[in-house]
Short mmCIF file of C-alpha atoms in Angstrom, two decimals:
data_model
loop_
_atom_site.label_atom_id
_atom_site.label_comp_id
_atom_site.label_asym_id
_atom_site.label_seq_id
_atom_site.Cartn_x
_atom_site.Cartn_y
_atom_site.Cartn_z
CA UNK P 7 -5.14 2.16 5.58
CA UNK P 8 -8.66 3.41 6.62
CA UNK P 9 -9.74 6.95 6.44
CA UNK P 10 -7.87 8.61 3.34
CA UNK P 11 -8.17 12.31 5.28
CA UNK P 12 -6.53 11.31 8.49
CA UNK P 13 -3.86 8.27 6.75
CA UNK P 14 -2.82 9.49 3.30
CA UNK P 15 -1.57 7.03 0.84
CA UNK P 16 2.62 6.50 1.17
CA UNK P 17 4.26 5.80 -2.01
CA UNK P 18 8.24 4.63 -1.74
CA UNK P 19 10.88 5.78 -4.61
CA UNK P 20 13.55 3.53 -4.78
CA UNK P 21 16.00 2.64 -7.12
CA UNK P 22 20.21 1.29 -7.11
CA UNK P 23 23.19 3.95 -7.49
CA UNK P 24 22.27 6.29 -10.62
CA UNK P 25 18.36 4.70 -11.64
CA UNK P 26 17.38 8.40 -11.32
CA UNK P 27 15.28 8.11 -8.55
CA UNK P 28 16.38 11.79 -7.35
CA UNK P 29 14.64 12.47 -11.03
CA UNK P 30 11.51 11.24 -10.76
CA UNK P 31 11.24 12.69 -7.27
CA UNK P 32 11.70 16.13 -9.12
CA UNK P 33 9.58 15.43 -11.60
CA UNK P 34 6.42 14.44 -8.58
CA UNK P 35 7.71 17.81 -7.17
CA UNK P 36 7.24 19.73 -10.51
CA UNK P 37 3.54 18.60 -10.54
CA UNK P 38 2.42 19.13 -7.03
CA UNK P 39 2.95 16.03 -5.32
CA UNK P 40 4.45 16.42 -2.00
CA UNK P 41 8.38 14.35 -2.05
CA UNK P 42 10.10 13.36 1.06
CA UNK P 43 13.33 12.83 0.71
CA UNK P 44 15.11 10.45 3.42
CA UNK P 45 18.45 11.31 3.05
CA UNK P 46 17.29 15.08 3.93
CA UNK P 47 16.21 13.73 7.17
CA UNK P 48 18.88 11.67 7.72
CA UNK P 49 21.27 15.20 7.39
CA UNK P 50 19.04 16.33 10.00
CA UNK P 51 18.80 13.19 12.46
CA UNK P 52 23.10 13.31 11.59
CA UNK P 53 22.90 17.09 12.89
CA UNK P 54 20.41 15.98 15.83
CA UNK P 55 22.77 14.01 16.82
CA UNK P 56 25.75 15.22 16.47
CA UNK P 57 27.18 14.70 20.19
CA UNK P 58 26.34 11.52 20.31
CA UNK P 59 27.91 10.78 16.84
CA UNK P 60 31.36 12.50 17.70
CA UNK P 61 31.55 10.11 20.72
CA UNK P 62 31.25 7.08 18.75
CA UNK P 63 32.79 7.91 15.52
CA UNK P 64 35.41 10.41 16.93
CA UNK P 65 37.82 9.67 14.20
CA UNK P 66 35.02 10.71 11.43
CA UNK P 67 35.17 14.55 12.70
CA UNK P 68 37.97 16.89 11.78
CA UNK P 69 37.49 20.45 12.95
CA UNK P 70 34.47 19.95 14.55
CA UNK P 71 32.55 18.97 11.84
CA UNK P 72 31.46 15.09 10.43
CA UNK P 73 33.13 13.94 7.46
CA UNK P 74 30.47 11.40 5.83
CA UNK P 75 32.92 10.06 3.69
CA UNK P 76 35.16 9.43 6.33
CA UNK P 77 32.08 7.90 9.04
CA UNK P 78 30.89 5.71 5.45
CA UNK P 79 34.60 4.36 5.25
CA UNK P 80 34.21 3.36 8.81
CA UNK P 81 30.71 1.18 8.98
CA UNK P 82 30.75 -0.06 5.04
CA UNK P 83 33.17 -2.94 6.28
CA UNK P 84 32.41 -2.92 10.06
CA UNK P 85 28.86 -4.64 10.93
CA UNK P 86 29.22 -3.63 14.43
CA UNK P 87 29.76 -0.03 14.07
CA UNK P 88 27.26 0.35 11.38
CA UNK P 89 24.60 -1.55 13.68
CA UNK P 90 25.57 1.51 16.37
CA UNK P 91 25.05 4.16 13.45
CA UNK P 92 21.97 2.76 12.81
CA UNK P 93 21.04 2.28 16.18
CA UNK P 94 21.22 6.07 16.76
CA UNK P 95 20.14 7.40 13.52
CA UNK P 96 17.48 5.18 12.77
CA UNK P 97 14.96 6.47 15.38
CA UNK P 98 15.66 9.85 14.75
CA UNK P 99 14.83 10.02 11.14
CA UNK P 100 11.66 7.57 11.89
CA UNK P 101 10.71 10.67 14.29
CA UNK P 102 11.38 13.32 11.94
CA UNK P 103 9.73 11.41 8.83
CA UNK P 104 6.57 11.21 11.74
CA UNK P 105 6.86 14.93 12.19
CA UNK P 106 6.79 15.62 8.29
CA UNK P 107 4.10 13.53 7.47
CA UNK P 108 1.59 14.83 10.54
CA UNK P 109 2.51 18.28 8.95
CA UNK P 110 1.57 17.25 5.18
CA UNK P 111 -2.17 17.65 4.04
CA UNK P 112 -2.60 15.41 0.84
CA UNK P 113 -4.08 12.23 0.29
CA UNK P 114 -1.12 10.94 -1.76
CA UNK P 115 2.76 11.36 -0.35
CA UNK P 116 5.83 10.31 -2.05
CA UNK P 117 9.29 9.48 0.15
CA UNK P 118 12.98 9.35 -2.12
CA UNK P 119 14.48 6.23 0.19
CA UNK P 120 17.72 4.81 -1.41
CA UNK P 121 17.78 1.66 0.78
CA UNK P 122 14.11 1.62 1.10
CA UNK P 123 14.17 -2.73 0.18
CA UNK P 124 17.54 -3.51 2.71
CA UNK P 125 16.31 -1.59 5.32
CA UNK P 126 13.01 -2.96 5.19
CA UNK P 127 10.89 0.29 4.89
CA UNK P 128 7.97 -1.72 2.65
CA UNK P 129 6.15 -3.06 5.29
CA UNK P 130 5.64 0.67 6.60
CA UNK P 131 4.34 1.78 2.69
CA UNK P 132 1.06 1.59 0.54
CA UNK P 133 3.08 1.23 -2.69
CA UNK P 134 6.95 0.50 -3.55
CA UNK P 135 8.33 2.18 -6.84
CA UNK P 136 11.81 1.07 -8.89
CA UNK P 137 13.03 3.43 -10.91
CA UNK P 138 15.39 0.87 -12.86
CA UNK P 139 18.63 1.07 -15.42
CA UNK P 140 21.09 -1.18 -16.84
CA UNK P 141 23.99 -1.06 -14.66
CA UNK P 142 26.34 -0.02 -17.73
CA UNK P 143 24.18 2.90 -17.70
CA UNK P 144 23.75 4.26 -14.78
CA UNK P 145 27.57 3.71 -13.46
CA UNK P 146 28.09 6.37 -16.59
CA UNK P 147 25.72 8.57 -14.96
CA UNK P 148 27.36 8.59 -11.80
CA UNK P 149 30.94 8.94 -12.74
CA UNK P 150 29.67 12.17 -15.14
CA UNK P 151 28.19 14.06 -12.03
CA UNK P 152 30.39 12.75 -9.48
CA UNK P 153 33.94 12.23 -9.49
CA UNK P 154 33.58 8.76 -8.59
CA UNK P 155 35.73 6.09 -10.55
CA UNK P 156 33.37 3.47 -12.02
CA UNK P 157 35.43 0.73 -9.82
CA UNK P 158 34.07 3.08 -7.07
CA UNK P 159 30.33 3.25 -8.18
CA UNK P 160 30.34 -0.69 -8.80
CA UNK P 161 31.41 -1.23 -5.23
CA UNK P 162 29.08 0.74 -4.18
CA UNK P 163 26.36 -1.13 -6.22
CA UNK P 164 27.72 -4.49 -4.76
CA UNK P 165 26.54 -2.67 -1.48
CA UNK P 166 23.02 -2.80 -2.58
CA UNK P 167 20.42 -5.51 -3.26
CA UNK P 168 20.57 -6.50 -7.08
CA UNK P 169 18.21 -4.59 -8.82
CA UNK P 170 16.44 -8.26 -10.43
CA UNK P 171 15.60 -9.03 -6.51
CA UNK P 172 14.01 -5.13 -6.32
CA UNK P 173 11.96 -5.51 -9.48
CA UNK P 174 10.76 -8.90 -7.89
CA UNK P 175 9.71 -6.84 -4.55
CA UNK P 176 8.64 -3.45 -6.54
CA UNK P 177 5.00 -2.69 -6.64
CA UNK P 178 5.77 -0.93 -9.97
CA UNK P 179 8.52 -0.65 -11.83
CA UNK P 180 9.42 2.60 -14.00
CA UNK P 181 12.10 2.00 -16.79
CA UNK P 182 14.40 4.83 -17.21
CA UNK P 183 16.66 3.77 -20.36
CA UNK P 184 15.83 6.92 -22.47
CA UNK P 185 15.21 10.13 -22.35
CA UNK P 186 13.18 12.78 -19.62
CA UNK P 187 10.24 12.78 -22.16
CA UNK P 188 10.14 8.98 -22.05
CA UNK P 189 10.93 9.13 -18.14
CA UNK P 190 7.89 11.55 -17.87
CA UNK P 191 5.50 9.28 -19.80
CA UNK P 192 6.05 6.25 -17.91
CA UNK P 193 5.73 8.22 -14.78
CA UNK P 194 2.76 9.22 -15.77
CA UNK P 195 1.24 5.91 -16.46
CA UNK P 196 2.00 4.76 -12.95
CA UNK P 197 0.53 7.36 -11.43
CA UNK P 198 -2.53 6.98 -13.29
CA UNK P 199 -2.25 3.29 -11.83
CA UNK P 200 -1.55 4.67 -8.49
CA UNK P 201 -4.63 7.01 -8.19
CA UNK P 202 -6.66 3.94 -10.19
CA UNK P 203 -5.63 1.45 -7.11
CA UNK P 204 -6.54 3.73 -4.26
CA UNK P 205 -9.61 5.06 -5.95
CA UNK P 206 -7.92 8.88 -6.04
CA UNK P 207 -9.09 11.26 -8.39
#
């Protein structure tokens, strides 16, 4: 991407419903590497937007405020009204993540972006990494720290690309079947890789 100072190197996390992508992002964090985390700026391009949202989705407010489980019950089986959510949120976070990245002086930057593969966000990275589970596992995860029935968390999955088509598209691919010791070695192996590839010391 040219000069490293002025067009720092912009690694993607991805990873299906409970990988533990939100993990490894802590992990980067923990060791200096600076982790943007889309969702965030979706809350904030949601919050930008807020008018506009409560015109379109009026049913998905109660007292003022948006209910995301109630707007997510409303697009997940309507392809027109999730094209106008995306329509409006879309350049907003792309404006934001802009904003974030001009402020951010390192030559290697990290962004947490669940639906980084179905929304097309490679073409717009250096690097693309799956953090990658057996389903089994990772609905367990889910259902421990959320509530969520596993019926619930499977349909949710179904709403993703299958992780075999990820690992196909991933530039690397970080197993997470053990332990946070085991999580942290393999991390660290790919960033070795990482700073190997781009020639960053």
């Amino acid at each position: 991407m040219g000069d490293r100072a002025k067009h720092p190197i912009i690694i993607g996390i991805t990873g299906n419903i409970g990988s533990g992508k939100s993990t490894v992002a802590a992990l980067l964090r923990s060791w200096g590497y600076p982790v943007l985390d889309l969702d965030e700026l979706a809350a904030r391009a949601r919050e930008n937007k807020k008018a506009e949202l409560k015109r379109l989705f009026p049913e998905a407010f109660a007292g003022g405020e948006l209910d995301r489980r109630a707007l997510a019950q409303l697009v997940f089986s309507d392809p027109e009204r999730l094209k106008a959510l995306e329509d409006l949120l879309h350049p907003e976070v792309r404006r934001l993540l802009a904003e974030e990245l001009a402020r951010i002086k390192a030559p290697l930057i990290f962004l947490e972006i669940p639906l980084l593969f179905e929304k097309g966000w490679e073409a717009l990275l250096d690097g693309t990494l799956l953090v990658a589970a057996p389903v089994e596992e990772r609905v367990r995860r889910v259902v421990a720290r959320s509530g969520l029935s596993p019926e619930e968390v499977l349909a949710r999955e179904r709403a993703q690309m299958p992780e075999e088509e990820k690992r196909k598209r991933a530039t690397w691919v970080l197993e997470n079947r053990g332990g946070l010791k085991e999580l942290e070695e393999g991390l660290r192996e790919i960033l070795a890789r990482i700073q190997e590839r781009f020639g960053l010391s």
